[in-house]
Coordinates of C-alpha atoms in Angstrom, one line a residue:
M1 CA 23.7 -32.9 -53.3
A2 CA 27.2 -33.8 -54.5
A3 CA 28.2 -34.8 -51.0
Q4 CA 25.5 -37.4 -50.9
W5 CA 27.1 -39.3 -53.8
F6 CA 30.1 -40.0 -51.6
I7 CA 27.8 -41.6 -49.1
W8 CA 26.0 -43.7 -51.7
G9 CA 29.4 -44.6 -53.2
W10 CA 30.6 -45.8 -49.8
L11 CA 27.3 -47.8 -49.3
A12 CA 27.8 -49.4 -52.7
A13 CA 31.4 -50.4 -51.7
V14 CA 30.0 -52.0 -48.5
A15 CA 27.4 -53.8 -50.5
I16 CA 30.0 -55.2 -52.9
V17 CA 32.0 -56.5 -49.9
F18 CA 28.8 -58.2 -48.5
I19 CA 28.0 -59.8 -51.8
S20 CA 31.6 -61.0 -52.1
A21 CA 31.5 -62.6 -48.6
A22 CA 28.2 -64.4 -49.5
A23 CA 29.6 -65.6 -52.8
W24 CA 32.7 -67.0 -51.0
L25 CA 30.5 -69.2 -48.9
H26 CA 29.4 -71.2 -52.0
P27 CA 31.3 -74.5 -52.1
R28 CA 31.9 -74.2 -55.8
M29 CA 33.7 -70.9 -55.5
P30 CA 37.4 -71.7 -56.1
E31 CA 39.6 -71.3 -53.0
R32 CA 41.9 -68.8 -54.7
Y33 CA 38.9 -66.3 -54.8
V34 CA 39.7 -65.5 -51.1
H35 CA 42.6 -63.3 -52.3
V36 CA 40.1 -61.3 -54.5
H37 CA 37.7 -61.0 -51.6
V38 CA 40.5 -59.7 -49.3
W39 CA 41.5 -57.0 -51.7
L40 CA 37.9 -55.9 -52.2
L41 CA 37.8 -55.1 -48.5
L42 CA 39.8 -51.9 -49.3
L43 CA 37.0 -50.5 -51.4
P44 CA 34.9 -49.1 -48.5
G45 CA 38.1 -47.5 -47.1
A46 CA 38.9 -45.8 -50.4
A47 CA 35.4 -44.6 -50.7
A48 CA 35.4 -43.3 -47.1
A49 CA 38.8 -41.5 -47.6
A50 CA 37.4 -39.8 -50.7
G51 CA 34.3 -38.8 -48.8
W52 CA 36.4 -37.4 -45.9
I53 CA 38.4 -35.3 -48.3
G54 CA 35.7 -34.3 -50.8
A55 CA 32.5 -34.2 -48.8
G56 CA 33.1 -33.5 -45.1
N57 CA 29.9 -33.4 -43.2
A58 CA 27.1 -35.0 -45.3
E59 CA 23.7 -36.6 -45.0
A60 CA 21.7 -39.0 -47.2
G61 CA 18.5 -40.5 -45.9
P62 CA 19.2 -42.2 -42.5
W63 CA 22.9 -41.9 -43.0
R64 CA 25.0 -39.1 -41.6
F65 CA 28.8 -38.6 -41.9
D66 CA 31.2 -36.3 -40.2
A67 CA 35.0 -36.3 -39.8
V68 CA 34.8 -39.0 -37.1
S69 CA 32.5 -41.2 -39.1
W70 CA 34.7 -41.1 -42.2
L71 CA 37.8 -41.8 -40.1
V72 CA 36.2 -44.8 -38.4
A73 CA 35.1 -46.1 -41.8
V74 CA 38.6 -45.9 -43.2
Y75 CA 40.1 -47.4 -40.0
I76 CA 37.7 -50.4 -40.0
S77 CA 38.3 -51.1 -43.7
L78 CA 42.1 -51.1 -43.3
L79 CA 41.9 -53.2 -40.2
S80 CA 39.6 -55.8 -41.8
W81 CA 41.9 -56.0 -44.8
A82 CA 45.1 -56.5 -42.7
I83 CA 43.5 -59.1 -40.4
Q84 CA 41.8 -61.2 -43.2
R85 CA 45.0 -61.0 -45.3
F86 CA 46.8 -62.6 -42.3
A87 CA 44.0 -65.1 -41.9
V88 CA 44.4 -66.4 -45.5
R89 CA 47.3 -68.6 -44.4
Y90 CA 46.7 -68.7 -40.7
L91 CA 43.3 -70.3 -40.9
H92 CA 44.0 -72.4 -44.0
G93 CA 42.9 -76.0 -43.5
D94 CA 40.3 -75.1 -40.8
R95 CA 36.9 -76.7 -41.3
A96 CA 35.2 -73.4 -41.0
Y97 CA 37.7 -71.6 -43.3
R98 CA 35.0 -70.0 -45.6
R99 CA 32.7 -69.1 -42.7
Y100 CA 35.5 -67.3 -40.8
F101 CA 36.0 -64.8 -43.7
S102 CA 32.3 -64.2 -44.3
L103 CA 31.6 -63.6 -40.6
L104 CA 34.7 -61.4 -40.2
T105 CA 33.4 -59.3 -43.1
W106 CA 29.9 -59.2 -41.7
T107 CA 31.1 -58.1 -38.3
V108 CA 33.4 -55.3 -39.4
S109 CA 31.0 -54.0 -42.0
A110 CA 28.1 -54.0 -39.5
A111 CA 30.4 -51.9 -37.2
S112 CA 30.9 -49.4 -40.0
L113 CA 27.2 -49.1 -40.6
T114 CA 26.7 -48.3 -36.9
W115 CA 28.8 -45.1 -36.9
A116 CA 27.4 -44.0 -40.3
S117 CA 23.8 -44.1 -39.0
G118 CA 22.0 -40.8 -38.4
D119 CA 18.8 -42.4 -37.2
M120 CA 18.6 -43.6 -33.6
R121 CA 16.5 -46.7 -34.6
L122 CA 19.2 -47.7 -37.1
V123 CA 21.9 -47.1 -34.4
A124 CA 20.0 -49.3 -32.0
V125 CA 19.7 -52.1 -34.5
C126 CA 23.3 -51.9 -35.8
W127 CA 24.8 -51.7 -32.4
G128 CA 24.2 -55.4 -31.7
L129 CA 25.0 -56.8 -35.1
P130 CA 28.8 -56.8 -34.8
L131 CA 28.6 -58.1 -31.2
M132 CA 26.5 -61.0 -32.4
G133 CA 28.9 -61.5 -35.2
L134 CA 31.7 -61.8 -32.7
V135 CA 29.7 -64.4 -30.8
A136 CA 29.2 -66.4 -34.0
L137 CA 32.9 -66.2 -34.7
T138 CA 33.7 -67.6 -31.3
A139 CA 31.2 -70.4 -31.6
L140 CA 32.6 -71.7 -35.0
K141 CA 34.7 -74.2 -33.1
K142 CA 31.7 -76.4 -32.4
E143 CA 33.9 -79.4 -31.4
W144 CA 35.5 -77.4 -28.6
R145 CA 33.5 -77.1 -25.4
P146 CA 35.3 -74.1 -23.9
A147 CA 34.7 -72.1 -27.1
Q148 CA 31.0 -72.9 -26.9
F149 CA 30.8 -72.0 -23.2
V150 CA 32.6 -68.6 -23.9
A151 CA 30.3 -67.9 -26.8
R152 CA 27.2 -68.4 -24.6
Q153 CA 28.6 -66.1 -21.9
M154 CA 29.4 -63.5 -24.5
A155 CA 25.9 -63.7 -26.0
V156 CA 24.4 -63.0 -22.6
V157 CA 26.4 -59.9 -21.8
F158 CA 26.3 -58.6 -25.3
S159 CA 22.5 -59.0 -25.4
L160 CA 22.4 -56.9 -22.2
S161 CA 24.4 -54.2 -23.9
W162 CA 22.2 -54.3 -27.0
L163 CA 19.1 -54.1 -24.9
A164 CA 20.4 -51.0 -23.0
V165 CA 21.1 -49.2 -26.3
V166 CA 17.7 -50.1 -27.7
I167 CA 15.9 -48.8 -24.5
A168 CA 17.9 -45.6 -24.5
A169 CA 17.4 -44.9 -28.2
V170 CA 13.7 -45.6 -28.2
W171 CA 13.1 -43.7 -25.0
L172 CA 15.1 -40.6 -26.3
G173 CA 13.4 -40.7 -29.6
T174 CA 9.9 -41.0 -28.1
A175 CA 10.5 -38.3 -25.5
A176 CA 12.2 -35.9 -27.9
G177 CA 9.7 -36.5 -30.7
E178 CA 12.6 -36.9 -33.2
W179 CA 14.4 -39.9 -34.4
Q180 CA 17.3 -38.2 -36.1
L181 CA 20.2 -38.4 -33.7
A182 CA 21.5 -34.9 -34.2
S183 CA 18.1 -33.3 -33.8
A184 CA 17.1 -35.4 -30.8
L185 CA 20.3 -34.4 -29.0
S186 CA 19.8 -30.6 -29.6
A187 CA 19.6 -28.4 -26.5
E188 CA 16.0 -27.6 -27.2
R189 CA 14.9 -31.3 -27.4
L190 CA 17.0 -32.3 -24.3
A191 CA 15.4 -29.5 -22.3
R192 CA 12.1 -31.5 -22.5
L193 CA 13.6 -34.4 -20.6
D194 CA 13.2 -34.6 -16.8
A195 CA 16.3 -35.0 -14.7
W196 CA 15.5 -38.6 -13.7
E197 CA 15.0 -39.5 -17.4
K198 CA 18.5 -38.2 -18.3
A199 CA 19.9 -40.1 -15.3
V200 CA 18.4 -43.4 -16.4
M201 CA 19.5 -42.9 -20.0
N202 CA 23.0 -42.0 -18.9
G203 CA 23.1 -45.2 -16.8
L204 CA 22.0 -47.3 -19.8
L205 CA 24.6 -45.7 -22.0
I206 CA 27.3 -46.4 -19.4
L207 CA 26.2 -50.0 -19.1
A208 CA 26.1 -50.4 -22.9
A209 CA 29.6 -48.9 -23.2
I210 CA 31.5 -50.8 -20.5
I211 CA 30.3 -54.3 -21.5
P212 CA 32.0 -54.5 -25.0
A213 CA 35.0 -52.7 -23.5
G214 CA 35.5 -55.5 -21.1
Q215 CA 35.3 -53.2 -18.0
W216 CA 34.8 -54.3 -14.5
P217 CA 32.5 -56.0 -13.4
F218 CA 31.8 -57.3 -16.9
H219 CA 35.4 -58.1 -17.7
R220 CA 35.1 -61.9 -17.4
W221 CA 34.1 -62.4 -21.0
L222 CA 37.2 -60.6 -22.1
M223 CA 39.4 -62.6 -19.9
E224 CA 38.0 -65.8 -21.4
S225 CA 38.1 -64.7 -25.0
A226 CA 41.6 -66.1 -25.4
V227 CA 39.9 -69.3 -26.8
T228 CA 39.3 -67.5 -30.1
P229 CA 41.7 -67.8 -33.0
T230 CA 44.3 -65.0 -33.4
P231 CA 42.5 -63.2 -36.3
V232 CA 39.2 -63.1 -34.3
S233 CA 41.1 -61.8 -31.2
A234 CA 42.7 -59.1 -33.4
V235 CA 39.3 -57.9 -34.6
M236 CA 37.9 -58.1 -31.1
H237 CA 40.7 -56.2 -29.3
A238 CA 41.5 -53.7 -32.1
G239 CA 37.9 -53.0 -33.1
L240 CA 34.9 -54.1 -31.2
V241 CA 36.1 -53.3 -27.7
N242 CA 36.5 -49.7 -28.8
A243 CA 32.8 -49.3 -29.5
G244 CA 31.9 -48.0 -26.0
G245 CA 34.0 -44.8 -26.6
L246 CA 32.3 -44.2 -29.9
L247 CA 28.8 -44.7 -28.4
L248 CA 29.5 -42.2 -25.7
W249 CA 30.8 -39.8 -28.3
R250 CA 27.6 -40.1 -30.4
F251 CA 25.4 -39.5 -27.3
S252 CA 27.7 -37.0 -25.6
P253 CA 25.2 -34.0 -25.5
L254 CA 22.9 -36.3 -23.4
F255 CA 25.8 -37.5 -21.4
H256 CA 26.4 -34.3 -19.5
E257 CA 25.5 -35.1 -16.0
T258 CA 28.4 -34.8 -13.6
W259 CA 27.4 -37.9 -11.6
A260 CA 27.4 -40.0 -14.8
H261 CA 31.0 -38.9 -15.5
V262 CA 32.1 -39.7 -12.0
A263 CA 30.4 -43.1 -12.2
L264 CA 32.1 -43.8 -15.5
F265 CA 35.5 -42.8 -14.1
L266 CA 35.2 -45.0 -11.1
I267 CA 34.4 -48.1 -13.2
A268 CA 37.1 -47.3 -15.7
F269 CA 39.7 -46.5 -13.0
A270 CA 39.0 -49.9 -11.3
S271 CA 39.3 -51.6 -14.7
I272 CA 42.7 -49.9 -15.3
L273 CA 44.0 -51.2 -12.0
I274 CA 42.8 -54.7 -12.6
G275 CA 43.8 -54.9 -16.3
T276 CA 47.3 -53.5 -15.6
G277 CA 47.8 -55.9 -12.7
I278 CA 46.7 -58.9 -14.8
S279 CA 49.0 -58.0 -17.6
L280 CA 51.9 -57.8 -15.1
V281 CA 51.4 -61.0 -13.2
H282 CA 50.4 -63.4 -16.0
V283 CA 53.1 -65.1 -18.1
D284 CA 50.8 -66.2 -21.0
Y285 CA 51.4 -63.6 -23.8
K286 CA 47.8 -63.6 -25.1
R287 CA 46.4 -63.1 -21.6
Q288 CA 48.9 -60.2 -21.1
L289 CA 47.4 -58.6 -24.2
V290 CA 43.9 -59.1 -22.9
G291 CA 44.8 -57.4 -19.6
S292 CA 46.4 -54.6 -21.5
T293 CA 43.2 -54.1 -23.6
M294 CA 41.1 -53.9 -20.5
A295 CA 43.4 -51.2 -19.1
Q296 CA 43.6 -49.3 -22.3
M297 CA 39.9 -49.2 -22.7
G298 CA 39.7 -47.9 -19.2
V299 CA 42.0 -45.1 -20.1
M300 CA 39.8 -44.3 -23.2
L301 CA 36.7 -44.2 -21.0
V302 CA 38.5 -42.0 -18.4
Q303 CA 39.1 -39.6 -21.3
C304 CA 35.4 -39.6 -22.1
A305 CA 34.6 -39.0 -18.4
L306 CA 36.8 -35.9 -18.5
G307 CA 35.1 -34.7 -21.7
A308 CA 38.0 -35.4 -24.0
Y309 CA 36.0 -37.2 -26.6
G310 CA 38.3 -36.3 -29.5
A311 CA 41.3 -37.6 -27.6
A312 CA 39.3 -40.8 -26.9
V313 CA 38.6 -41.4 -30.6
V314 CA 42.3 -40.9 -31.4
H315 CA 43.3 -43.2 -28.6
L316 CA 41.0 -46.0 -29.8
V317 CA 42.3 -45.8 -33.4
L318 CA 46.0 -45.8 -32.5
H319 CA 45.5 -48.4 -29.8
G320 CA 43.5 -50.6 -32.3
L321 CA 46.3 -50.5 -34.8
F322 CA 48.9 -51.2 -32.2
K323 CA 47.0 -54.1 -30.6
A324 CA 46.1 -55.7 -33.9
T325 CA 49.8 -55.7 -34.7
L326 CA 50.6 -57.4 -31.4
F327 CA 48.0 -60.1 -31.8
L328 CA 49.0 -60.9 -35.4
Q329 CA 52.7 -61.1 -34.3
S330 CA 51.9 -63.1 -31.1
G331 CA 53.0 -66.4 -32.8
S332 CA 56.6 -65.0 -33.2
V333 CA 57.0 -64.3 -29.5
V334 CA 59.5 -67.0 -28.7
P335 CA 62.4 -66.5 -26.2
R336 CA 65.7 -66.3 -27.9
V337 CA 68.5 -68.7 -27.0
G338 CA 70.8 -67.0 -24.6
R339 CA 68.3 -64.3 -23.6
A340 CA 66.5 -66.2 -20.9
G341 CA 66.5 -65.1 -17.3
L342 CA 66.1 -61.7 -15.6
R343 CA 67.0 -58.6 -17.5
K344 CA 68.9 -55.8 -16.0
T345 CA 66.9 -52.7 -15.9
G346 CA 67.7 -49.2 -14.9
S347 CA 66.5 -47.3 -11.9
L348 CA 63.8 -44.7 -12.0
W349 CA 65.7 -42.4 -9.7
P350 CA 67.0 -39.8 -10.3
G351 CA 67.0 -39.6 -14.1
G352 CA 63.7 -41.1 -14.8
I353 CA 61.7 -39.1 -12.3
I354 CA 63.4 -35.8 -13.3
L355 CA 62.7 -36.6 -17.0
G356 CA 59.1 -37.4 -16.3
V357 CA 58.5 -34.3 -14.2
L358 CA 60.1 -32.1 -16.9
L359 CA 58.1 -33.6 -19.8
G360 CA 54.8 -33.5 -17.8
W361 CA 55.4 -29.9 -16.9
A362 CA 56.3 -29.0 -20.5
F363 CA 53.1 -30.5 -21.7
W364 CA 51.1 -28.7 -19.1
Q365 CA 52.5 -25.4 -20.1
A366 CA 52.3 -26.0 -23.9
A367 CA 48.6 -27.2 -24.0
P368 CA 46.5 -24.9 -21.8
H369 CA 43.3 -25.7 -23.6
E370 CA 43.8 -29.5 -23.9
P371 CA 40.9 -31.5 -22.5
A372 CA 42.0 -33.7 -19.6
R373 CA 45.3 -31.8 -19.6
L374 CA 46.3 -32.9 -16.1
L375 CA 45.8 -36.6 -16.8
S376 CA 47.7 -36.3 -20.1
A377 CA 50.6 -34.6 -18.4
L378 CA 50.7 -37.3 -15.7
L379 CA 50.6 -40.2 -18.1
L380 CA 53.2 -38.6 -20.3
G381 CA 55.5 -38.0 -17.3
A382 CA 55.0 -41.5 -16.0
S383 CA 55.6 -43.1 -19.4
A384 CA 58.8 -41.2 -19.7
A385 CA 60.0 -42.2 -16.3
V386 CA 59.2 -45.9 -17.0
A387 CA 60.9 -45.7 -20.4
W388 CA 64.0 -44.3 -18.8
G389 CA 64.2 -47.4 -16.6
R390 CA 64.0 -49.6 -19.6
L391 CA 66.6 -47.9 -21.7
A392 CA 69.3 -50.1 -20.2
D393 CA 68.0 -52.8 -22.5
F394 CA 69.3 -51.0 -25.5
R395 CA 72.6 -52.5 -26.7
E396 CA 73.6 -49.3 -28.3
G397 CA 73.5 -47.5 -24.9
R398 CA 71.1 -45.6 -22.8
W399 CA 71.5 -42.2 -24.5
M400 CA 70.9 -43.7 -27.9
G401 CA 67.8 -45.3 -26.5
L402 CA 66.7 -42.0 -25.0
A403 CA 67.1 -40.4 -28.4
A404 CA 65.0 -43.2 -30.0
V405 CA 62.3 -42.8 -27.4
A406 CA 62.3 -39.0 -27.9
V407 CA 61.9 -39.3 -31.6
L408 CA 59.0 -41.8 -31.2
A409 CA 57.3 -39.6 -28.6
F410 CA 57.6 -36.6 -30.9
G411 CA 56.2 -38.6 -33.8
S412 CA 53.3 -39.9 -31.6
E413 CA 52.4 -36.5 -30.4
T414 CA 52.5 -35.1 -34.0
V415 CA 50.2 -37.8 -35.2
R416 CA 47.8 -37.3 -32.2
H417 CA 47.8 -33.5 -32.9
Q418 CA 47.1 -34.0 -36.6
F419 CA 44.3 -36.4 -35.8
L420 CA 42.7 -33.9 -33.4
T421 CA 42.9 -31.2 -36.0
L422 CA 41.3 -33.4 -38.6
L423 CA 38.5 -34.3 -36.2
G424 CA 37.9 -30.8 -35.1
Q425 CA 34.6 -30.4 -37.1
G426 CA 33.4 -33.8 -36.1
E427 CA 34.2 -33.7 -32.4
A428 CA 31.3 -34.0 -30.0
T429 CA 30.1 -31.4 -27.7
V430 CA 32.8 -30.9 -25.0
F431 CA 32.0 -31.5 -21.4
V432 CA 34.1 -29.3 -19.1
P433 CA 34.5 -31.2 -15.8
P434 CA 34.8 -29.3 -12.6
A435 CA 38.3 -28.5 -11.6
A436 CA 37.9 -30.5 -8.4
F437 CA 36.9 -33.6 -10.4
E438 CA 39.9 -33.3 -12.7
W439 CA 42.3 -32.9 -9.8
T440 CA 40.8 -35.8 -8.0
V441 CA 41.3 -38.0 -11.0
G442 CA 45.0 -36.9 -11.1
V443 CA 45.5 -37.5 -7.4
L444 CA 44.0 -41.0 -7.7
F445 CA 46.2 -41.9 -10.6
A446 CA 49.3 -40.6 -8.7
M447 CA 48.3 -42.6 -5.6
A448 CA 47.8 -45.8 -7.6
A449 CA 51.3 -45.4 -9.2
L450 CA 52.9 -44.8 -5.8
T451 CA 51.1 -47.8 -4.3
A452 CA 52.2 -50.0 -7.2
A453 CA 55.8 -48.9 -6.8
W454 CA 55.7 -49.5 -3.1
L455 CA 54.3 -53.1 -3.6
A456 CA 56.9 -53.7 -6.4
N457 CA 59.7 -52.9 -3.9
R458 CA 58.1 -55.2 -1.2
R459 CA 57.2 -58.3 -3.2
T460 CA 57.7 -60.7 -0.3
S461 CA 55.3 -58.8 2.0
A462 CA 52.0 -60.3 2.9
L463 CA 50.0 -57.6 1.2
A464 CA 52.0 -57.9 -2.0
V465 CA 51.5 -61.6 -2.1
R466 CA 47.7 -61.2 -1.5
V467 CA 47.5 -58.7 -4.3
Y468 CA 49.5 -60.9 -6.6
M469 CA 47.4 -64.0 -6.0
H470 CA 44.2 -62.0 -6.4
L471 CA 45.3 -60.6 -9.7
V472 CA 46.3 -64.0 -10.9
H473 CA 42.8 -65.3 -9.9
L474 CA 41.1 -62.4 -11.7
G475 CA 43.0 -63.2 -14.9
E476 CA 42.3 -66.9 -14.9
P477 CA 39.3 -68.3 -16.9
R478 CA 36.6 -70.4 -15.3
P479 CA 37.1 -74.2 -15.5
A480 CA 34.4 -74.5 -18.2
A481 CA 36.3 -72.0 -20.4
M482 CA 39.5 -74.0 -20.6
E483 CA 40.5 -77.6 -21.2
A484 CA 43.5 -79.4 -19.9
H485 CA 43.7 -81.5 -23.1
P486 CA 42.3 -80.4 -26.5
R487 CA 40.0 -83.4 -27.0
Y488 CA 38.6 -82.1 -30.2
L489 CA 42.1 -82.6 -31.8
A490 CA 42.0 -86.2 -30.8
S491 CA 38.6 -86.6 -32.6
Y492 CA 40.2 -84.9 -35.7
L493 CA 43.0 -87.5 -35.6
K494 CA 40.6 -90.4 -35.3
E495 CA 38.5 -89.2 -38.2
G496 CA 41.7 -88.8 -40.3
M497 CA 42.8 -92.3 -39.6
A498 CA 39.3 -93.6 -40.4
H499 CA 39.4 -91.9 -43.8
E500 CA 42.7 -93.5 -44.5

């Protein structure tokens, strides 16, 4: 009974935030109140942290919390506070200044409610609320045609994702005769489902997950989302695109068909290749971040495909904090005088390759029970090899750079391990992929890396040029999603002169 009070306390904190957002919309509310509202955003995070420490797994009515739910609630609260604190000055003077804060609060709070829901009907309803909040945030620039076009495209694909979750939830609840998510996903209830029913539900869950994650072939909306203001982009790329991994985690006992994991991997793998390529060939900083998000969400879904749901949750949290920082700092990315031109970088051979192989082998030996162990070892080794080639950029010298990278890698691994330990009780049922599937994944990643290295060394070849141009095309928005001249600024200027 005592554990339930932590849940009701968290819900009360969320209600206070909602009321504050509604009050801020009133035109008579003084503008300085925005500072009070921003600091109130920390209340749900504090309540969730207290529940995580003091309650653990808890249920109250349709709400159900475990370690992952508490963690996500803390993460969303801190993310919302940081982004809206940044937006206080960044958006100041915008016509929709008050509505931005209210919609940002609505969007992130609705996302928190989604992962606190223990009833599938509540999950189905809450899944689409933050997505529609993102559409409304994008559409706030009513004077700008590209923003309106992108908002309509987002509404279409997000509605498809929402519909897929509703169908899967209603179908599962009706077939299992139980609306509580944990009970409906028990082995006894799932045994009542026919194979074709599980297959269709798995397909719906994959569809619902890849759309907000901006995965191929639904990546176009993400590529065109650069029209949104920086705070909205930060919420989008650090929060809402991660929802697909959490959805698969919540429904993971149902998501146990091998074919479904193979299908999810193929979609995510294609997205990794496209997103990484876009981030490498485009020079626009914000578009580079968009391509990076697409690739990182692909990695997260590959982890889900290999049954490493705990690692996927840790990935999405750490990636979200990192990507939010990059977006909020995007305005400071200005080339320094005297630093223009090509940078001299080190070679991967032999030091980088030797270092990568040693680190990958060490991880393989040290983590025999790690889910997706082969993929993690390959990514760690490849990251070390690439980092070695970049150490020449350190003014203090390569070995000092190597020491810095080693310290950061050790710290990152420590944080990841501690997160996995904390999430141990809340981690979803583990899917153990066949060895052949895991090795196939590793071979495909290795082949992709070798192909990329081969193309990088033959940039003037016909194939490299074709790949380059194709990636540039994939990363470009459609004509309706961009504008050569911001005409709405001209209208602002005319209105200002008329008032004078």
